[in-house]
Tab-separated table of C-alpha atoms and ligand atoms in Angstrom:
chain	number	residue	atom	x	y	z
I	1	UNK	CA	204.118	55.790	58.110
I	2	UNK	CA	202.279	57.324	61.062
I	3	UNK	CA	198.940	55.860	62.187
I	4	UNK	CA	197.464	59.301	62.830
I	5	UNK	CA	198.418	62.633	61.242
I	6	UNK	CA	198.404	65.852	63.244
I	7	UNK	CA	198.328	69.009	61.177
I	8	UNK	CA	199.646	72.115	62.895
I	9	UNK	CA	197.428	75.191	62.610
I	10	UNK	CA	198.933	77.298	65.412
I	11	UNK	CA	200.793	79.779	63.194
I	12	UNK	CA	197.434	80.603	61.536
I	13	UNK	CA	194.503	79.742	63.850
I	14	UNK	CA	196.611	80.368	66.957
I	15	UNK	CA	198.218	83.664	66.074
I	16	UNK	CA	195.174	85.197	64.302
I	17	UNK	CA	193.504	85.584	67.707
I	18	UNK	CA	196.442	87.205	69.498
I	19	UNK	CA	196.271	90.860	70.472
I	20	UNK	CA	200.002	91.329	69.919
I	21	UNK	CA	201.554	91.231	66.468
I	22	UNK	CA	204.143	88.481	66.620
I	23	UNK	CA	207.155	89.750	64.621
I	24	UNK	CA	207.620	88.008	61.267
I	25	UNK	CA	211.039	86.601	62.220
I	26	UNK	CA	209.535	84.953	65.317
I	27	UNK	CA	206.734	83.409	63.251
I	28	UNK	CA	209.299	82.025	60.810
I	29	UNK	CA	211.468	80.591	63.600
I	30	UNK	CA	208.414	78.956	65.186
I	31	UNK	CA	207.269	77.379	61.910
I	32	UNK	CA	210.775	76.106	61.149
I	33	UNK	CA	210.966	74.573	64.624
I	34	UNK	CA	207.545	72.962	64.122
I	35	UNK	CA	208.329	71.389	60.765
I	36	UNK	CA	211.472	69.911	62.365
I	37	UNK	CA	209.295	67.879	64.786
I	38	UNK	CA	207.973	65.558	62.076
I	39	UNK	CA	204.726	67.365	61.193
I	40	UNK	CA	203.724	66.692	57.609
I	41	UNK	CA	201.352	69.618	57.236
I	42	UNK	CA	201.526	73.121	58.710
I	43	UNK	CA	199.066	75.953	58.132
I	44	UNK	CA	201.554	78.776	57.801
I	45	UNK	CA	199.261	81.820	57.559
I	46	UNK	CA	196.173	83.195	55.880
I	47	UNK	CA	195.837	85.516	52.911
I	48	UNK	CA	192.829	87.423	54.166
I	49	UNK	CA	192.143	91.127	54.425
I	50	UNK	CA	194.814	92.679	56.690
I	51	UNK	CA	192.045	94.876	58.068
I	52	UNK	CA	190.085	91.784	59.135
I	53	UNK	CA	193.093	89.976	60.672
I	54	UNK	CA	195.999	92.384	61.281
I	55	UNK	CA	197.963	89.685	63.151
I	56	UNK	CA	198.579	87.818	59.864
I	57	UNK	CA	199.181	90.793	57.573
I	58	UNK	CA	202.728	89.484	56.972
I	59	UNK	CA	201.629	86.184	55.357
I	60	UNK	CA	203.712	86.685	52.203
I	61	UNK	CA	206.870	87.504	54.186
I	62	UNK	CA	206.351	84.483	56.415
I	63	UNK	CA	206.013	82.191	53.386
I	64	UNK	CA	209.120	83.759	51.863
I	65	UNK	CA	211.160	83.252	55.024
I	66	UNK	CA	210.374	79.689	56.120
I	67	UNK	CA	212.597	76.720	55.323
I	68	UNK	CA	210.769	74.419	52.896
I	69	UNK	CA	211.225	70.963	54.294
I	70	UNK	CA	210.694	68.206	51.720
I	71	UNK	CA	207.576	66.184	52.481
I	72	UNK	CA	205.952	69.010	54.443
I	73	UNK	CA	202.829	70.631	53.005
I	74	UNK	CA	202.782	74.365	53.721
I	75	UNK	CA	199.140	75.469	53.762
I	76	UNK	CA	197.582	78.914	53.278
I	77	UNK	CA	194.038	79.764	54.304
I	78	UNK	CA	192.261	81.744	51.593
I	79	UNK	CA	188.804	83.365	51.715
I	80	UNK	CA	188.509	84.555	48.123
I	81	UNK	CA	190.238	84.710	44.716
I	82	UNK	CA	192.410	87.622	45.801
I	83	UNK	CA	193.689	85.524	48.685
I	84	UNK	CA	194.349	82.588	46.346
I	85	UNK	CA	196.307	84.798	43.975
I	86	UNK	CA	198.500	86.046	46.855
I	87	UNK	CA	198.939	82.522	48.259
I	88	UNK	CA	199.958	81.065	44.895
I	89	UNK	CA	202.436	83.915	44.399
I	90	UNK	CA	203.856	83.082	47.847
I	91	UNK	CA	204.284	79.445	46.753
I	92	UNK	CA	201.849	77.851	49.189
I	93	UNK	CA	201.633	74.077	48.622
I	94	UNK	CA	197.949	73.945	49.489
I	95	UNK	CA	195.048	76.400	49.567
I	96	UNK	CA	192.530	75.919	52.369
I	97	UNK	CA	189.141	77.440	51.513
I	98	UNK	CA	186.832	78.128	54.444
I	99	UNK	CA	183.082	78.392	54.400
I	100	UNK	CA	180.682	78.237	57.342
I	101	UNK	CA	177.607	76.062	57.066
I	102	UNK	CA	176.028	78.792	59.199
I	103	UNK	CA	174.894	81.730	57.097
I	104	UNK	CA	175.176	84.084	60.072
I	105	UNK	CA	178.742	83.048	60.900
I	106	UNK	CA	179.825	83.216	57.260
I	107	UNK	CA	178.458	86.751	57.057
I	108	UNK	CA	180.274	87.732	60.282
I	109	UNK	CA	183.538	86.023	59.312
I	110	UNK	CA	183.736	86.484	55.549
I	111	UNK	CA	181.183	89.263	54.949
I	112	UNK	CA	179.608	87.012	52.304
I	113	UNK	CA	176.749	84.548	52.132
I	114	UNK	CA	177.803	80.888	51.861
I	115	UNK	CA	176.614	80.977	48.224
I	116	UNK	CA	178.913	83.930	47.502
I	117	UNK	CA	181.816	82.110	49.162
I	118	UNK	CA	181.166	79.015	47.052
I	119	UNK	CA	180.992	81.013	43.839
I	120	UNK	CA	184.444	82.428	44.660
I	121	UNK	CA	185.767	78.940	45.466
I	122	UNK	CA	185.087	77.819	41.899
I	123	UNK	CA	187.565	80.483	40.752
I	124	UNK	CA	190.037	79.452	43.463
I	125	UNK	CA	189.860	75.810	42.353
I	126	UNK	CA	190.529	76.842	38.774
I	127	UNK	CA	193.482	78.996	39.850
I	128	UNK	CA	194.819	76.296	42.178
I	129	UNK	CA	194.629	73.569	39.564
I	130	UNK	CA	196.346	75.832	37.037
I	131	UNK	CA	199.170	76.431	39.507
I	132	UNK	CA	199.409	72.772	40.539
I	133	UNK	CA	198.677	73.335	44.223
I	134	UNK	CA	196.614	71.109	46.503
I	135	UNK	CA	193.116	72.198	47.493
I	136	UNK	CA	191.351	71.667	50.802
I	137	UNK	CA	187.806	72.713	51.651
I	138	UNK	CA	186.771	73.482	55.225
I	139	UNK	CA	183.221	73.443	56.558
I	140	UNK	CA	183.283	75.774	59.580
I	141	UNK	CA	180.661	75.676	62.359
I	142	UNK	CA	179.974	72.085	61.235
I	143	UNK	CA	179.007	70.973	64.743
I	144	UNK	CA	177.094	74.097	65.723
I	145	UNK	CA	177.179	77.871	65.365
I	146	UNK	CA	177.478	80.365	68.247
I	147	UNK	CA	174.719	82.468	66.601
I	148	UNK	CA	172.382	79.871	65.055
I	149	UNK	CA	172.903	76.819	67.247
I	150	UNK	CA	172.739	73.357	65.684
I	151	UNK	CA	173.251	73.081	61.923
I	152	UNK	CA	171.607	70.340	59.826
I	153	UNK	CA	174.074	67.440	59.361
I	154	UNK	CA	172.706	66.877	55.823
I	155	UNK	CA	173.807	70.381	54.873
I	156	UNK	CA	177.323	69.726	56.235
I	157	UNK	CA	177.539	66.475	54.257
I	158	UNK	CA	176.239	68.226	51.152
I	159	UNK	CA	179.142	70.697	51.428
I	160	UNK	CA	181.602	67.807	51.856
I	161	UNK	CA	180.309	66.282	48.600
I	162	UNK	CA	180.426	69.648	46.864
I	163	UNK	CA	184.062	70.270	47.832
I	164	UNK	CA	185.046	66.836	46.512
I	165	UNK	CA	183.096	67.355	43.287
I	166	UNK	CA	184.846	70.708	42.826
I	167	UNK	CA	188.187	68.892	42.925
I	168	UNK	CA	189.372	69.321	46.511
I	169	UNK	CA	191.825	66.641	47.634
I	170	UNK	CA	190.935	67.188	51.267
I	171	UNK	CA	187.915	68.238	53.315
I	172	UNK	CA	187.903	69.525	56.885
I	173	UNK	CA	185.023	69.623	59.336
I	174	UNK	CA	185.629	72.396	61.855
I	175	UNK	CA	184.105	72.741	65.282
I	176	UNK	CA	184.828	76.473	65.256
I	177	UNK	CA	183.689	77.262	68.793
I	178	UNK	CA	183.927	73.848	70.440
I	179	UNK	CA	180.235	72.948	70.442
I	180	UNK	CA	180.641	69.275	69.471
I	181	UNK	CA	180.219	66.306	71.788
I	182	UNK	CA	181.710	62.829	71.274
I	183	UNK	CA	178.456	61.186	70.160
I	184	UNK	CA	177.822	63.900	67.587
I	185	UNK	CA	181.406	63.515	66.364
I	186	UNK	CA	180.895	59.775	65.978
I	187	UNK	CA	177.744	60.319	63.897
I	188	UNK	CA	178.762	63.250	61.690
I	189	UNK	CA	182.448	62.397	61.245
I	190	UNK	CA	181.418	58.798	60.592
I	191	UNK	CA	179.040	59.925	57.841
I	192	UNK	CA	181.641	62.284	56.358
I	193	UNK	CA	184.213	59.467	56.390
I	194	UNK	CA	181.954	57.293	54.288
I	195	UNK	CA	181.885	60.096	51.698
I	196	UNK	CA	185.481	61.389	51.778
I	197	UNK	CA	187.485	58.459	53.189
I	198	UNK	CA	190.063	58.579	55.995
I	199	UNK	CA	192.827	59.844	53.692
I	200	UNK	CA	190.914	62.995	52.796
I	201	UNK	CA	188.967	63.907	55.936
I	202	UNK	CA	190.398	66.165	58.653
I	203	UNK	CA	188.722	67.181	61.886
I	204	UNK	CA	189.491	70.643	63.252
I	205	UNK	CA	188.487	70.727	66.907
I	206	UNK	CA	188.475	73.407	69.566
I	207	UNK	CA	188.645	72.799	73.297
I	208	UNK	CA	186.270	75.660	74.131
I	209	UNK	CA	184.157	73.518	76.467
I	210	UNK	CA	186.832	71.076	77.571
I	211	UNK	CA	185.726	68.299	75.196
I	212	UNK	CA	188.556	68.568	72.697
I	213	UNK	CA	190.386	65.311	73.395
I	214	UNK	CA	187.180	63.393	74.159
I	215	UNK	CA	186.083	64.393	70.667
I	216	UNK	CA	189.431	63.352	69.177
I	217	UNK	CA	189.082	59.937	70.791
I	218	UNK	CA	185.511	59.509	69.509
I	219	UNK	CA	186.616	60.517	66.018
I	220	UNK	CA	189.601	58.162	66.094
I	221	UNK	CA	187.346	55.285	67.138
I	222	UNK	CA	185.048	56.189	64.236
I	223	UNK	CA	188.032	55.937	61.852
I	224	UNK	CA	189.241	59.557	61.501
I	225	UNK	CA	193.015	59.697	61.057
I	226	UNK	CA	193.734	63.386	60.444
I	227	UNK	CA	193.405	66.139	63.023
I	228	UNK	CA	194.252	69.836	63.062
I	229	UNK	CA	195.804	71.034	66.300
I	230	UNK	CA	197.571	74.157	67.538
I	231	UNK	CA	200.715	74.233	69.611
I	232	UNK	CA	199.958	75.162	73.219
I	233	UNK	CA	196.215	75.105	72.515
I	234	UNK	CA	196.222	78.643	71.136
I	235	UNK	CA	193.575	79.698	68.684
I	236	UNK	CA	190.067	80.741	67.829
I	237	UNK	CA	188.023	82.657	65.322
I	238	UNK	CA	188.102	86.437	65.914
I	239	UNK	CA	184.592	86.641	64.416
I	240	UNK	CA	182.881	84.184	66.776
I	241	UNK	CA	181.888	85.225	70.294
I	242	UNK	CA	183.505	83.170	73.059
I	243	UNK	CA	185.958	81.462	70.717
I	244	UNK	CA	188.931	79.829	72.360
I	245	UNK	CA	191.810	77.502	71.694
I	246	UNK	CA	192.267	74.578	69.375
I	247	UNK	CA	193.137	71.193	70.791
I	248	UNK	CA	196.821	71.419	71.724
I	249	UNK	CA	199.197	69.643	69.351
I	250	UNK	CA	201.479	68.365	72.127
I	251	UNK	CA	198.541	67.101	74.224
I	252	UNK	CA	196.969	65.317	71.263
I	253	UNK	CA	200.323	63.807	70.298
I	254	UNK	CA	200.918	62.730	73.915
I	255	UNK	CA	197.484	61.107	74.150
I	256	UNK	CA	198.074	59.047	71.011
I	257	UNK	CA	201.589	58.183	72.145
I	258	UNK	CA	200.264	56.908	75.504
I	259	UNK	CA	197.698	54.864	73.567
I	260	UNK	CA	200.432	53.309	71.438
I	261	UNK	CA	199.250	55.078	68.275
I	262	UNK	CA	202.101	56.477	66.188
I	263	UNK	CA	201.958	60.138	65.143
I	264	UNK	CA	205.545	60.218	63.865
I	265	UNK	CA	206.200	63.307	65.994
I	266	UNK	CA	209.038	64.256	68.312
I	267	UNK	CA	206.906	64.789	71.392
I	268	UNK	CA	209.657	66.293	73.533
I	269	UNK	CA	210.570	68.824	70.878
I	270	UNK	CA	206.898	69.773	70.491
I	271	UNK	CA	206.521	70.220	74.242
I	272	UNK	CA	209.610	72.392	74.355
I	273	UNK	CA	208.215	74.611	71.589
I	274	UNK	CA	204.847	74.787	73.381
I	275	UNK	CA	206.604	75.874	76.565
I	276	UNK	CA	208.339	78.618	74.631
I	277	UNK	CA	205.073	80.057	73.309
I	278	UNK	CA	204.232	82.149	76.380
I	279	UNK	CA	207.316	84.276	75.724
I	280	UNK	CA	206.177	84.815	72.128
I	281	UNK	CA	202.512	85.689	72.737
I	282	UNK	CA	203.018	87.361	76.106
I	283	UNK	CA	200.670	85.188	78.166
I	284	UNK	CA	200.238	81.703	79.554
I	285	UNK	CA	198.936	79.108	77.059
I	286	UNK	CA	195.947	76.781	77.661
I	287	UNK	CA	197.849	73.487	77.311
I	288	UNK	CA	197.942	71.502	80.575
I	289	UNK	CA	200.873	69.442	79.369
I	290	UNK	CA	203.150	72.475	79.319
I	291	UNK	CA	202.632	72.599	83.105
I	292	UNK	CA	202.445	68.918	84.019
I	293	UNK	CA	205.061	67.427	81.684
I	294	UNK	CA	204.828	63.972	80.133
I	295	UNK	CA	203.516	60.939	82.028
I	296	UNK	CA	206.969	59.395	81.896
I	297	UNK	CA	208.573	62.430	83.543
I	298	UNK	CA	208.579	61.067	87.089
I	299	UNK	CA	209.485	63.082	90.141
I	300	UNK	CA	212.033	62.156	92.813
I	301	UNK	CA	210.412	60.384	95.748
I	302	UNK	CA	209.986	62.598	98.826
I	303	UNK	CA	212.691	62.076	101.432
I	304	UNK	CA	211.537	59.706	104.247
I	305	UNK	CA	210.347	61.612	107.335
G	1	COA	N1	193.810	89.651	50.895
G	1	COA	C1	194.108	90.961	51.076
G	1	COA	N2	193.240	91.959	50.936
G	1	COA	C2	191.989	91.622	50.575
G	1	COA	C3	191.608	90.293	50.356
G	1	COA	C4	192.566	89.280	50.539
G	1	COA	N3	192.280	88.002	50.376
G	1	COA	N4	190.311	90.285	50.010
G	1	COA	C5	189.904	91.551	50.000
G	1	COA	N5	190.901	92.374	50.347
G	1	COA	C6	190.878	93.841	50.459
G	1	COA	C7	190.367	94.519	49.244
G	1	COA	O1	191.389	94.704	48.323
G	1	COA	C8	189.844	95.802	49.794
G	1	COA	O2	190.932	96.660	50.085
G	1	COA	P1	190.781	98.264	50.053
G	1	COA	O3	189.830	98.610	51.156
G	1	COA	O4	192.172	98.730	50.316
G	1	COA	O5	190.259	98.569	48.688
G	1	COA	C9	189.271	95.385	51.149
G	1	COA	O6	189.970	94.188	51.498
G	1	COA	C10	187.776	95.113	51.079
G	1	COA	O7	187.521	94.171	50.040
G	1	COA	P2	186.141	93.410	49.915
G	1	COA	O8	186.236	92.444	48.789
G	1	COA	O9	185.022	94.407	49.915
G	1	COA	O10	186.155	92.571	51.237
G	1	COA	P3	185.203	92.649	52.503
G	1	COA	O11	185.454	93.879	53.277
G	1	COA	O12	183.818	92.327	52.088
G	1	COA	O13	185.806	91.408	53.332
G	1	COA	C11	187.017	89.323	53.277
G	1	COA	C12	185.796	90.096	52.833
G	1	COA	C13	186.762	87.871	53.003
G	1	COA	C14	188.232	89.804	52.522
G	1	COA	C15	187.258	89.577	54.797
G	1	COA	O14	186.064	89.442	55.497
G	1	COA	C16	188.274	88.612	55.374
G	1	COA	O15	189.460	88.722	55.081
G	1	COA	N6	187.844	87.651	56.208
G	1	COA	C17	188.698	86.652	56.763
G	1	COA	C18	188.384	86.462	58.221
G	1	COA	C19	189.252	85.405	58.829
G	1	COA	O16	190.431	85.262	58.526
G	1	COA	N7	188.662	84.646	59.753
G	1	COA	C20	189.348	83.618	60.469
G	1	COA	C21	189.722	82.438	59.669
G	1	COA	S1	188.364	81.418	59.188
G	2	ZN	ZN1	189.831	76.957	64.323
């Protein structure tokens, strides 16, 4: 078994931010290629309002088209009961509910107060349990909000407890716009770990301010073993100013590999897929590794002068 689990969110968090609509067949081919690299969890799409996120309006078709690889959990992000109903009909293995600790961000993102979101989640949990799907609860803006600034850690931890009490099998702390620093990660992720345990806690980090992998390292040292990441470092919340990419899956996998920590992933295959992303989204991707190549990829020595 791997020492650290990377969970791919590129098809959802990555593509939701793109100006172009990536054709359904291309999304399906990308997801199939990703699940072939050894990833155990992939966030396939989100069942949100197509008016809010037109880029993912084809969620049901994507779910219908992908190859279901045994052992892979195919996740759907859902904002409300309507989303859960659509996701269950599409045979998602797991529903990921998202709520911002920041009232202002939740209103901008979900057009609901956090209390209204939570009330809806109780219905989603009931529906999910009835359908036998896994349930994950995400706390967005957990390390800071682009509108409100710092959020009280106690409130974040309260939401972690609430998700677990509701019956979620997993809880995610999201640094939606990359405001976290390694010390803060150590403190808050450490506290969340003592509540949820390493098997249930995921960190969802963005590299908005260049601290993505520093934060991963701090979290790993604190005992976190599950991380969301997006191929090529795509991603961001369309309803948060200045949002930018997730930590890149291939860079995170390469870092752990260099450290001798097993992720169970085919790093070369991931890198190849990351390099192919530019042709799909129509622009260069943030990942440095797509340009530099792996550490072990040495260059021929210059000819003697
Ligand atoms: N899937 C599809 N359509 C949905 C939906 C869902 N989960 N939830 C609501 N809708 C539709 C309604 O049917 C209604 O359609 P109509 O205008 O054709 O009648 C319309 O959306 C408005 O419904 P309402 O319940 O009033 O929603 P809203 O306008 O208050 O928006 C959300 C609330 C949550 C649906 C919307 O803000 C949203 O989808 N947010 C997600 C944002 C996101 O994905 N952010 C990034 C990931 S965290
Ligand atoms: Zn994100």
